[in-house]
mmCIF file with all atom_site columns, C-alpha atoms in Angstrom:
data_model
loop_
_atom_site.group_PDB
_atom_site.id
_atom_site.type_symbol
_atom_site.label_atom_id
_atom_site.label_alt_id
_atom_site.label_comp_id
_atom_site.label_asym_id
_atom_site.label_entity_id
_atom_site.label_seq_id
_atom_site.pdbx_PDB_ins_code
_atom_site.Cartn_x
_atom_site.Cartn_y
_atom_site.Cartn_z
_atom_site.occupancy
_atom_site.B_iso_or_equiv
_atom_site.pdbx_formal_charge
_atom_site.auth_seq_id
_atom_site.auth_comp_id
_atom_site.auth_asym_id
_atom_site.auth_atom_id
_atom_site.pdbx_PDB_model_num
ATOM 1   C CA . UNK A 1 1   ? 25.974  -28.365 -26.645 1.00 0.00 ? 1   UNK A CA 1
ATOM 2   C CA . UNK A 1 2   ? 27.470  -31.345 -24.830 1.00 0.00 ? 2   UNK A CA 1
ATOM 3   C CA . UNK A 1 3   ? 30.808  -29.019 -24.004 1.00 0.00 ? 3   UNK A CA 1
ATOM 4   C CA . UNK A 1 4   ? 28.689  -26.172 -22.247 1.00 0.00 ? 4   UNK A CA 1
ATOM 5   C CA . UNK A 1 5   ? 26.208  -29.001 -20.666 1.00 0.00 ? 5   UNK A CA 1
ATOM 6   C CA . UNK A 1 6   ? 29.471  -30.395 -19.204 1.00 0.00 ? 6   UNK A CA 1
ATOM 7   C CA . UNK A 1 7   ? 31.140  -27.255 -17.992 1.00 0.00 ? 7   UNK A CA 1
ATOM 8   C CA . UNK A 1 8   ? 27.639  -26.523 -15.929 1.00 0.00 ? 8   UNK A CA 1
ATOM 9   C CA . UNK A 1 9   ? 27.227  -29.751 -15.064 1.00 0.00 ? 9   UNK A CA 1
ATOM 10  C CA . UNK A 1 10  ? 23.774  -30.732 -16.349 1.00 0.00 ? 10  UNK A CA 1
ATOM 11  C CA . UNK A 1 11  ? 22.015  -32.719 -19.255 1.00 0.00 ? 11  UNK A CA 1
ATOM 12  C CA . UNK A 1 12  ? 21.945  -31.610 -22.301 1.00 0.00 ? 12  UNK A CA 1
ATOM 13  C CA . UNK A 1 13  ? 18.101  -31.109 -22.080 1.00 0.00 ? 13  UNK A CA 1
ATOM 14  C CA . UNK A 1 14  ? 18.691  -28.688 -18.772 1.00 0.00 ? 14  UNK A CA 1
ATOM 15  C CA . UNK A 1 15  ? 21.058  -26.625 -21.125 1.00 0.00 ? 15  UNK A CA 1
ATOM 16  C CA . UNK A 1 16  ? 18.669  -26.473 -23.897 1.00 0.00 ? 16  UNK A CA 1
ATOM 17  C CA . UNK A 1 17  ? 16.157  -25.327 -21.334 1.00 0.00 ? 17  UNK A CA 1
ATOM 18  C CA . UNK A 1 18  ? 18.322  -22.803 -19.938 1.00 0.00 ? 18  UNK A CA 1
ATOM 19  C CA . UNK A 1 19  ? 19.151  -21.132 -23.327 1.00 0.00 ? 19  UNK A CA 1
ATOM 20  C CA . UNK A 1 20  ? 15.756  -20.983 -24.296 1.00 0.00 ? 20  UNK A CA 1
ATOM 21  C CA . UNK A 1 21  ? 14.653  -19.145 -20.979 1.00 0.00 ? 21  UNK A CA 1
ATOM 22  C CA . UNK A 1 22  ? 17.484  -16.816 -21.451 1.00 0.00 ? 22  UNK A CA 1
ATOM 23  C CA . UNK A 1 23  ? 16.451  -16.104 -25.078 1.00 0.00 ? 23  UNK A CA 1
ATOM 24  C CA . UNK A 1 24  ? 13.490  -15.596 -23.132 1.00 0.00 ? 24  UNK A CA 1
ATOM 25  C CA . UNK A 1 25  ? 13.864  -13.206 -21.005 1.00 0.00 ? 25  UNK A CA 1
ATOM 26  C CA . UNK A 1 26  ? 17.236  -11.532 -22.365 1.00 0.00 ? 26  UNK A CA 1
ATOM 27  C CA . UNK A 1 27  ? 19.007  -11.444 -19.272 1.00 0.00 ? 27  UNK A CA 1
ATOM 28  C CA . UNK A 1 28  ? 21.026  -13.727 -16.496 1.00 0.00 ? 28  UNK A CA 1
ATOM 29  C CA . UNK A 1 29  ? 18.571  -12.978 -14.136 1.00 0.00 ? 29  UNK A CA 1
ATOM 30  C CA . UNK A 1 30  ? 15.998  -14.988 -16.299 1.00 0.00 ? 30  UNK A CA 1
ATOM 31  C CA . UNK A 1 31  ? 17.626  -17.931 -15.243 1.00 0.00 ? 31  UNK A CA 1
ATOM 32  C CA . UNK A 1 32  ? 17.714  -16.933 -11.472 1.00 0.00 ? 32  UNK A CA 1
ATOM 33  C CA . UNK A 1 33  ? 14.439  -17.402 -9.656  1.00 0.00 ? 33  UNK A CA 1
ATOM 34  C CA . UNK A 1 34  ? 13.396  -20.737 -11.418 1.00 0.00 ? 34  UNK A CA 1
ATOM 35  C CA . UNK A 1 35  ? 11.170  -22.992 -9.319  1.00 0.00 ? 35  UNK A CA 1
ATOM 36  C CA . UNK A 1 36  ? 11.531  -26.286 -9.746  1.00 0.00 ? 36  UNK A CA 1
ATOM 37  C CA . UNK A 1 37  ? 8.860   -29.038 -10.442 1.00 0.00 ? 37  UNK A CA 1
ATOM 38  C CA . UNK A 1 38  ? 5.391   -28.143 -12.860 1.00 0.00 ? 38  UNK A CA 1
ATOM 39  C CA . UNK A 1 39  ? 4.247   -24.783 -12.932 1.00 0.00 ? 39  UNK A CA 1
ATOM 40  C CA . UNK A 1 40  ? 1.616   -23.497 -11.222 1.00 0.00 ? 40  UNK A CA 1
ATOM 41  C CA . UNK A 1 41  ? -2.420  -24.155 -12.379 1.00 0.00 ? 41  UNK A CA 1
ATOM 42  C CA . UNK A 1 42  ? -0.593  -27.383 -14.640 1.00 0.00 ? 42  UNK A CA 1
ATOM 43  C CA . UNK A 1 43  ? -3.491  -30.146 -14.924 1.00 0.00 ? 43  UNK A CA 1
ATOM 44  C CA . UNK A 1 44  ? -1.926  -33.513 -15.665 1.00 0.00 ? 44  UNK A CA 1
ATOM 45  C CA . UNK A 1 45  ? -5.453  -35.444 -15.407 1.00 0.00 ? 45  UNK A CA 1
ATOM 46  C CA . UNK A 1 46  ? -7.391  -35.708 -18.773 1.00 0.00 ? 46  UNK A CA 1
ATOM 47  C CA . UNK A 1 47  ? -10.675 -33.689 -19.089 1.00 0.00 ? 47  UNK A CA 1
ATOM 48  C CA . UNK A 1 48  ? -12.950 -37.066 -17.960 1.00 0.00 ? 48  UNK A CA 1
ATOM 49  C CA . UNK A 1 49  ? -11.271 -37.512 -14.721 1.00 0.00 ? 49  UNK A CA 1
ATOM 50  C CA . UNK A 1 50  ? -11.251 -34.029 -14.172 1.00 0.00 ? 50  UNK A CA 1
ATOM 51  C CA . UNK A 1 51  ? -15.138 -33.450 -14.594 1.00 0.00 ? 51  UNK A CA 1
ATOM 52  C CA . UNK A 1 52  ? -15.989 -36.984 -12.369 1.00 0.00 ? 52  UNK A CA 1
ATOM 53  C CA . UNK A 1 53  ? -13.850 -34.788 -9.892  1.00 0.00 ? 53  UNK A CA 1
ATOM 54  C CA . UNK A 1 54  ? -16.088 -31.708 -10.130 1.00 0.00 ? 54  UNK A CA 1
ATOM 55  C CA . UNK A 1 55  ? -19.150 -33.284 -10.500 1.00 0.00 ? 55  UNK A CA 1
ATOM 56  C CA . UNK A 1 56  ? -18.760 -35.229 -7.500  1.00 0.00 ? 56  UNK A CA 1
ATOM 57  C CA . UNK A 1 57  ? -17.754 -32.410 -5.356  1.00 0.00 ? 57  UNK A CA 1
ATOM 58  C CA . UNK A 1 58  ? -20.491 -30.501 -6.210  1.00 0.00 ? 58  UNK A CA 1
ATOM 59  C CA . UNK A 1 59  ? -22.957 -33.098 -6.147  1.00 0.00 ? 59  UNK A CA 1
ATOM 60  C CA . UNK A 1 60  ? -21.798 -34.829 -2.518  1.00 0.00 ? 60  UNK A CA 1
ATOM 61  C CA . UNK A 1 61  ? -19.668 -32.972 -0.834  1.00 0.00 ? 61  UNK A CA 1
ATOM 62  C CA . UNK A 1 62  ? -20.826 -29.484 -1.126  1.00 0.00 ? 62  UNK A CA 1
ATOM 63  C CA . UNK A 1 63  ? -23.947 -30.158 0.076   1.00 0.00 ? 63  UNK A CA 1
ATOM 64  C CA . UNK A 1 64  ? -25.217 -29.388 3.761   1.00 0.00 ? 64  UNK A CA 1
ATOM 65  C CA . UNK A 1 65  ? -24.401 -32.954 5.330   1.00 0.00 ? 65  UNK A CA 1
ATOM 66  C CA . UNK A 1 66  ? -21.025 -32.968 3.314   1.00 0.00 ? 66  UNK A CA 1
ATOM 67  C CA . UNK A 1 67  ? -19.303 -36.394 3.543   1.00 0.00 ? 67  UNK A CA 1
ATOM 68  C CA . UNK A 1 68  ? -15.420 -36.468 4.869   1.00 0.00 ? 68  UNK A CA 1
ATOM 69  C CA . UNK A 1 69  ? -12.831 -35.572 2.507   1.00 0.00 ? 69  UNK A CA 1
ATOM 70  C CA . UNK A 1 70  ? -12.001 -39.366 2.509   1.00 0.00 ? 70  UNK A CA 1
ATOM 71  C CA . UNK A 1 71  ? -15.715 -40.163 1.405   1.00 0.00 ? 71  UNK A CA 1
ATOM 72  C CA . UNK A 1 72  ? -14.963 -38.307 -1.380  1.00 0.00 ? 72  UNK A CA 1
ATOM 73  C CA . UNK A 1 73  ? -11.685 -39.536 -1.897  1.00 0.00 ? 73  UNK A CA 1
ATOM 74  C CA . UNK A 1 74  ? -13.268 -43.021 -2.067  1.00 0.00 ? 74  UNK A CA 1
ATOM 75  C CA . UNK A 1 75  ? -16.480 -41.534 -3.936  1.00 0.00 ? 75  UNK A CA 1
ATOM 76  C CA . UNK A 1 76  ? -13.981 -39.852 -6.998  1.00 0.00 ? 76  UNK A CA 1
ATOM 77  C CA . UNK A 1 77  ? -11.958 -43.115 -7.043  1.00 0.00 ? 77  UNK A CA 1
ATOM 78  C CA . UNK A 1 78  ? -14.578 -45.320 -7.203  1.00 0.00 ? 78  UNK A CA 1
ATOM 79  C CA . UNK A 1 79  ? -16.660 -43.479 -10.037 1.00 0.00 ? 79  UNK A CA 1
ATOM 80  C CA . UNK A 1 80  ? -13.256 -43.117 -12.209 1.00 0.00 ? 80  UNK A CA 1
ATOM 81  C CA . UNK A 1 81  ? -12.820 -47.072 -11.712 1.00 0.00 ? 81  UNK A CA 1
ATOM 82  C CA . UNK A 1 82  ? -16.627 -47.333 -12.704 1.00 0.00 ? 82  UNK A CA 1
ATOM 83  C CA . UNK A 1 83  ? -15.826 -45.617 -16.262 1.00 0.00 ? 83  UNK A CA 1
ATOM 84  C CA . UNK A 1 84  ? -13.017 -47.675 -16.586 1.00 0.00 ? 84  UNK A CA 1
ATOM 85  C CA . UNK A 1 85  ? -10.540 -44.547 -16.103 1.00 0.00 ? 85  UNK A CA 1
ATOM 86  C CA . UNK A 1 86  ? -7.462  -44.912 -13.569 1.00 0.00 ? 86  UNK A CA 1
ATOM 87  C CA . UNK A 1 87  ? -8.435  -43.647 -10.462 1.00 0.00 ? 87  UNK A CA 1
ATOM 88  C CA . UNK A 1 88  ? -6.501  -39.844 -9.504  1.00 0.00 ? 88  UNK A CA 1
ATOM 89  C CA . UNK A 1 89  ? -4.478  -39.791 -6.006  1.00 0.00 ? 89  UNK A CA 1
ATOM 90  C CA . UNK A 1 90  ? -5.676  -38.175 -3.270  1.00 0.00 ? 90  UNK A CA 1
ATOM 91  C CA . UNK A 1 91  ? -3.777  -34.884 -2.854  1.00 0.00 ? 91  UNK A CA 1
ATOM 92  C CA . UNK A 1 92  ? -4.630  -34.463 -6.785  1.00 0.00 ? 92  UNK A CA 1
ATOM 93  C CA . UNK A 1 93  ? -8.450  -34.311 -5.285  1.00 0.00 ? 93  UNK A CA 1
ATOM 94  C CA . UNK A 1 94  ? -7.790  -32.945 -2.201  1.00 0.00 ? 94  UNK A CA 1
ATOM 95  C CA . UNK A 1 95  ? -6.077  -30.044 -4.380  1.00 0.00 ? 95  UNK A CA 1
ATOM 96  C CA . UNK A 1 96  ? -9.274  -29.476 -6.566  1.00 0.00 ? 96  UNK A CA 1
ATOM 97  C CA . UNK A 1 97  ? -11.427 -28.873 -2.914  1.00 0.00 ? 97  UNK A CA 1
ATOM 98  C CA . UNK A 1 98  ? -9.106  -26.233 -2.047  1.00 0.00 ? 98  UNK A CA 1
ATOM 99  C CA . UNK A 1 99  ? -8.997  -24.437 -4.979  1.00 0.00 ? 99  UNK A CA 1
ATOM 100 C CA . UNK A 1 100 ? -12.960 -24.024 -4.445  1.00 0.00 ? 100 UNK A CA 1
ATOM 101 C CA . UNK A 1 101 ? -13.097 -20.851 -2.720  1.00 0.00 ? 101 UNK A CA 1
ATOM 102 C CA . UNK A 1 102 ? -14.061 -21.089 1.030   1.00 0.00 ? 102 UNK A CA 1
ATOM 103 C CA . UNK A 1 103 ? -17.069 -18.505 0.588   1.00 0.00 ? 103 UNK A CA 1
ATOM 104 C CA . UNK A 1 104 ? -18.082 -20.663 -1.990  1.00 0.00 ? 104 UNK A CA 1
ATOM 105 C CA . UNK A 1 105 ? -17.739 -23.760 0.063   1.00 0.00 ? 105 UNK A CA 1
ATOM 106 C CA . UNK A 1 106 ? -20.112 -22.425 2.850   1.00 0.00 ? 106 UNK A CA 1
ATOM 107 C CA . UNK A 1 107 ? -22.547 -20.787 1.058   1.00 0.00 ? 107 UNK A CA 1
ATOM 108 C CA . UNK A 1 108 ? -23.491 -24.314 -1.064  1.00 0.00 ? 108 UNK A CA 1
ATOM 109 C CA . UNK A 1 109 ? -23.138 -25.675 2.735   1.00 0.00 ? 109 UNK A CA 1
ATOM 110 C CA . UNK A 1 110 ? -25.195 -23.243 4.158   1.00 0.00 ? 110 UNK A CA 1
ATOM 111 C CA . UNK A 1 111 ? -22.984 -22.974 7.319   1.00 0.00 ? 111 UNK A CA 1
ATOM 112 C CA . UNK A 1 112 ? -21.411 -20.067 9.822   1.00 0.00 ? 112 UNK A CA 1
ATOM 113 C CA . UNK A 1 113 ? -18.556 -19.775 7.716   1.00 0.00 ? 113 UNK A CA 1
ATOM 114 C CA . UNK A 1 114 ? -20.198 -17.035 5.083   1.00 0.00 ? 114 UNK A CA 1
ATOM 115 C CA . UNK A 1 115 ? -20.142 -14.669 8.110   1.00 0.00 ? 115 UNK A CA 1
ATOM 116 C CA . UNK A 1 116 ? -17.495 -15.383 8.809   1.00 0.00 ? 116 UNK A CA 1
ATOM 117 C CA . UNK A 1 117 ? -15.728 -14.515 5.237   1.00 0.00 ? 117 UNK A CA 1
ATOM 118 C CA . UNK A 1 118 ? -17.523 -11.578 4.848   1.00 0.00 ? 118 UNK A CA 1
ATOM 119 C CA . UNK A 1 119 ? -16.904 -7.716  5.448   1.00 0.00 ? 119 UNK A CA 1
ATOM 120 C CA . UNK A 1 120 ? -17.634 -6.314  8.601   1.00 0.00 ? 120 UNK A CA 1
ATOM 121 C CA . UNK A 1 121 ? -19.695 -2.966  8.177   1.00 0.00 ? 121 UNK A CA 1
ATOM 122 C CA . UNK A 1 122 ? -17.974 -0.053  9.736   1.00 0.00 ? 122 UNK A CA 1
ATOM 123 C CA . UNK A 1 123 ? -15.006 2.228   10.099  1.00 0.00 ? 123 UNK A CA 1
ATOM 124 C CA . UNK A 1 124 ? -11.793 0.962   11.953  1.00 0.00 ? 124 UNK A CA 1
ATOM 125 C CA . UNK A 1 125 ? -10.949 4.548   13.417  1.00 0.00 ? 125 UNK A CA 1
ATOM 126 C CA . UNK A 1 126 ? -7.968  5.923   15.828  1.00 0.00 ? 126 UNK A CA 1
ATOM 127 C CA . UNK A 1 127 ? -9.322  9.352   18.440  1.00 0.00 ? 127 UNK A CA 1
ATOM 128 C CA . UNK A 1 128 ? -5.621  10.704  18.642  1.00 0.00 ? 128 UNK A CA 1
ATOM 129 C CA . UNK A 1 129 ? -2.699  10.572  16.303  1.00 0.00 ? 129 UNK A CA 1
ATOM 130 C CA . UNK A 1 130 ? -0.112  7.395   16.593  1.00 0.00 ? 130 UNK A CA 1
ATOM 131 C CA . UNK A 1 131 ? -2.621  5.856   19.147  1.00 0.00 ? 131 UNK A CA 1
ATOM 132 C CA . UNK A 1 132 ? -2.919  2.858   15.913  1.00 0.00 ? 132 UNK A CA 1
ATOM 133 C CA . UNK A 1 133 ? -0.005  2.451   13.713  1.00 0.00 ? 133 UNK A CA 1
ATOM 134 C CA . UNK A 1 134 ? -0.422  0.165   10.764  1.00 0.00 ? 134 UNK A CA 1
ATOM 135 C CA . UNK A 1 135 ? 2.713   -1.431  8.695   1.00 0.00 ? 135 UNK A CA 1
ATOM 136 C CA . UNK A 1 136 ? 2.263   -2.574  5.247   1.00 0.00 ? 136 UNK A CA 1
ATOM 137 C CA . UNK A 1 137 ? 4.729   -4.001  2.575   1.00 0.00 ? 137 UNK A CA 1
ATOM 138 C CA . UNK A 1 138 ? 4.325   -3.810  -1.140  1.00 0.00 ? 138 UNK A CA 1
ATOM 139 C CA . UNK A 1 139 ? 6.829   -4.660  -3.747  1.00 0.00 ? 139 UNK A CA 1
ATOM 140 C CA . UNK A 1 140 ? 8.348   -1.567  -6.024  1.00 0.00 ? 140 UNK A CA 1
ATOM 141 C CA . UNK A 1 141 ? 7.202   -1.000  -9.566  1.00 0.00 ? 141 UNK A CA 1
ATOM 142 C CA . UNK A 1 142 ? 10.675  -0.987  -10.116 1.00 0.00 ? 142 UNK A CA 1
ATOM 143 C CA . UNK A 1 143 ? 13.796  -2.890  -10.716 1.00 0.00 ? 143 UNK A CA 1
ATOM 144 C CA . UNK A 1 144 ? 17.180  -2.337  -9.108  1.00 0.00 ? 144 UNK A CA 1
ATOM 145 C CA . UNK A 1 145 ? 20.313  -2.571  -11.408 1.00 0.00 ? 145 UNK A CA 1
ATOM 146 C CA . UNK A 1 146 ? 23.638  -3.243  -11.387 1.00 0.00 ? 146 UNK A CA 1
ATOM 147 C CA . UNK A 1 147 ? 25.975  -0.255  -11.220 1.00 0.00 ? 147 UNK A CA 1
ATOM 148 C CA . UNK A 1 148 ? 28.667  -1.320  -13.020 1.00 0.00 ? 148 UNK A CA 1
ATOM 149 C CA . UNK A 1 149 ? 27.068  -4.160  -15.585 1.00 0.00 ? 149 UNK A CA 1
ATOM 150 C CA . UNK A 1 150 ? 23.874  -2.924  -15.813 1.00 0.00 ? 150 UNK A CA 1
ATOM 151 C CA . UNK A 1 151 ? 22.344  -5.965  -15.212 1.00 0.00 ? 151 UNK A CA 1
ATOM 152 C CA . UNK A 1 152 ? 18.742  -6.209  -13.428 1.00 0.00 ? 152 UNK A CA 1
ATOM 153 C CA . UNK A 1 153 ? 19.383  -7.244  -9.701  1.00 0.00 ? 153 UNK A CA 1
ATOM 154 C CA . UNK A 1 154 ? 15.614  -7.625  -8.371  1.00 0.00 ? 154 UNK A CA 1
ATOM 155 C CA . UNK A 1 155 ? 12.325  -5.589  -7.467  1.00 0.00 ? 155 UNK A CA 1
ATOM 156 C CA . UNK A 1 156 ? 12.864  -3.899  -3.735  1.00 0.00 ? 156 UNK A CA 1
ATOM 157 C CA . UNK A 1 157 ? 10.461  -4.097  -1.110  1.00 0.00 ? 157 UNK A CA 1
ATOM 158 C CA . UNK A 1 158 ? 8.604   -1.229  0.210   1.00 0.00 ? 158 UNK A CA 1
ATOM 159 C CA . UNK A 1 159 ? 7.378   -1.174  3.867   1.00 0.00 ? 159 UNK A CA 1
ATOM 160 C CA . UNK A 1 160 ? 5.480   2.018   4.762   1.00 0.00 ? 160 UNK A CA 1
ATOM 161 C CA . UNK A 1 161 ? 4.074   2.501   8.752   1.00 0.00 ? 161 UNK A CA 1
ATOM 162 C CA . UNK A 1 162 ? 1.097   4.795   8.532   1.00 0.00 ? 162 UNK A CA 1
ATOM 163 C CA . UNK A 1 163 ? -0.804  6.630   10.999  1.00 0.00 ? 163 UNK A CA 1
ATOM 164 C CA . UNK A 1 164 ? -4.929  5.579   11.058  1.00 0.00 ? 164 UNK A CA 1
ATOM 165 C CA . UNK A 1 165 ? -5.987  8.864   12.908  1.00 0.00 ? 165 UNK A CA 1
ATOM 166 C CA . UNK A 1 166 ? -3.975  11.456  10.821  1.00 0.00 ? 166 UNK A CA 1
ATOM 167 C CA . UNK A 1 167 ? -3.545  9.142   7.732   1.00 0.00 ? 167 UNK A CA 1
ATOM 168 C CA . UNK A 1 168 ? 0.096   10.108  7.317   1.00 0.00 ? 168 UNK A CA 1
ATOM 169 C CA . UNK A 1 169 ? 3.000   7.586   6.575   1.00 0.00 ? 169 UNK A CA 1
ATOM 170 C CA . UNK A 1 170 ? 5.278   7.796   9.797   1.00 0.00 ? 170 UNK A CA 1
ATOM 171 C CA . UNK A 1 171 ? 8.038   5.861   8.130   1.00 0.00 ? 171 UNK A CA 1
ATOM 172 C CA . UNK A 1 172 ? 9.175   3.831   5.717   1.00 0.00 ? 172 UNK A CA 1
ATOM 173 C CA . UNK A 1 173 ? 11.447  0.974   5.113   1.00 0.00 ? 173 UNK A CA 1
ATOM 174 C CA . UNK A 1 174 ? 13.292  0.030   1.136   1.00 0.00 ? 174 UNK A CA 1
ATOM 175 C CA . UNK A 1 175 ? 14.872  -3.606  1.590   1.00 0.00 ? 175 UNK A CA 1
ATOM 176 C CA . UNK A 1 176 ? 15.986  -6.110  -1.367  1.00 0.00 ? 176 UNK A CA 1
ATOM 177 C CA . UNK A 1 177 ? 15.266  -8.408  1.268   1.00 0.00 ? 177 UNK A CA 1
ATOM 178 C CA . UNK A 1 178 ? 11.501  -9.696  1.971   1.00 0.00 ? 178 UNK A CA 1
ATOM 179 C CA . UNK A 1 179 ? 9.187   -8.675  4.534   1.00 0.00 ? 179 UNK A CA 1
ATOM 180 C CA . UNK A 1 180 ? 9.943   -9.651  7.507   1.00 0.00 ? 180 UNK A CA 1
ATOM 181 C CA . UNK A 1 181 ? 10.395  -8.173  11.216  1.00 0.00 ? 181 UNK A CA 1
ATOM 182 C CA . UNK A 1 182 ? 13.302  -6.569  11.072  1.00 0.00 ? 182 UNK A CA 1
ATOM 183 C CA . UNK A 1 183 ? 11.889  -4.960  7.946   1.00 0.00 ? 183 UNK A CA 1
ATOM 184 C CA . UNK A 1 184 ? 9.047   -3.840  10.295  1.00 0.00 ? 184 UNK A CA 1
ATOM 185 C CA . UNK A 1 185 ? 11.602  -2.659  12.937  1.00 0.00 ? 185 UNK A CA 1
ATOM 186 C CA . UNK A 1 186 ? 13.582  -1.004  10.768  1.00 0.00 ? 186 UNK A CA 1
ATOM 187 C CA . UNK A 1 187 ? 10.236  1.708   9.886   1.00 0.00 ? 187 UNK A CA 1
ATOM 188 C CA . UNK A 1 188 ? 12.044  4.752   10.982  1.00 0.00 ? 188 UNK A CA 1
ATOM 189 C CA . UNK A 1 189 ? 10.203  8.408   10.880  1.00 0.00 ? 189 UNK A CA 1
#
């Protein structure tokens, strides 16, 4: 294990990691698209800090005269200290607010925001054909291979331009690349 840590120059735990991802996933490209840092949705707190979190969100700051988002900074921090816990970091709180959904947010605030996140009634329409074009992109339900080592290269993007008045697609677009606007440009009928 040391010889093939060496030859790709990493630690011995990286190579371990790396074999066990290719095990994995059976392929190279397992070992391709890895993010680094913790994963996403990973709590590090422990379950008491994380419930002083909660309940003081919900009990201060969603409320209709909410505090700042340093108030409750200070508020969380102070009530962890309280139950003898280390006080959490700011972002770490910060983070827990925003994964409260904003409609969520403004209804418990009772503010303009909850018309502002909801559906407007009615029918976005076009009188003649290509007087509104709309572009969307969507990735492929399917992956692209190699020709000559059949090896999985990636999942292309689709861009499709359709017409709103006729509802027919006007052109389309298939990129390895992502969305972008020369994607968009390149819609051709």
């Amino acid at each position: 294990m040391a010889l093939l840590a060496t030859e790709v120059e990493t630690s011995r735990a990286t190579a371990y990691r790396l074999i066990k991802l290719f095990r994995a996933g059976e392929t190279v490209m397992s070992l391709v698209d890895r993010k680094r840092g913790r994963p996403a949705g990973h709590r590090v707190l422990d379950d008491k800090r994380e419930e002083i979190i909660r309940t003081t969100i919900n009990r201060h700051y969603l409320t209709r005269n909410r505090p700042t988002v340093s108030q409750l900074v200070r508020d969380v921090q102070t009530n962890c200290i309280s139950a003898g816990l280390k006080r959490p970091h700011r972002r770490t709180i910060k983070a827990r607010l925003e994964e409260i959904e904003l409609q969520r947010r403004a209804k418990r605030r009772e503010t303009e925001i909850v018309k502002q996140t909801q559906a407007v009634p009615g029918v976005f329409a076009a009188s003649r054909p290509l007087q509104v074009v709309q572009v969307d992109h969507t990735k492929a339900d399917i992956f692209v291979v190699d020709e000559e080592t059949r090896q999985p290269i990636g999942r292309p993007w689709l861009t499709l331009a359709m017409d709103v008045c006729s509802r027919m697609v006007t052109g389309f677009y298939l990129t390895m690349d992502a969305p972008s606007r020369l994607s968009t440009r390149g819609v051709a009928p």
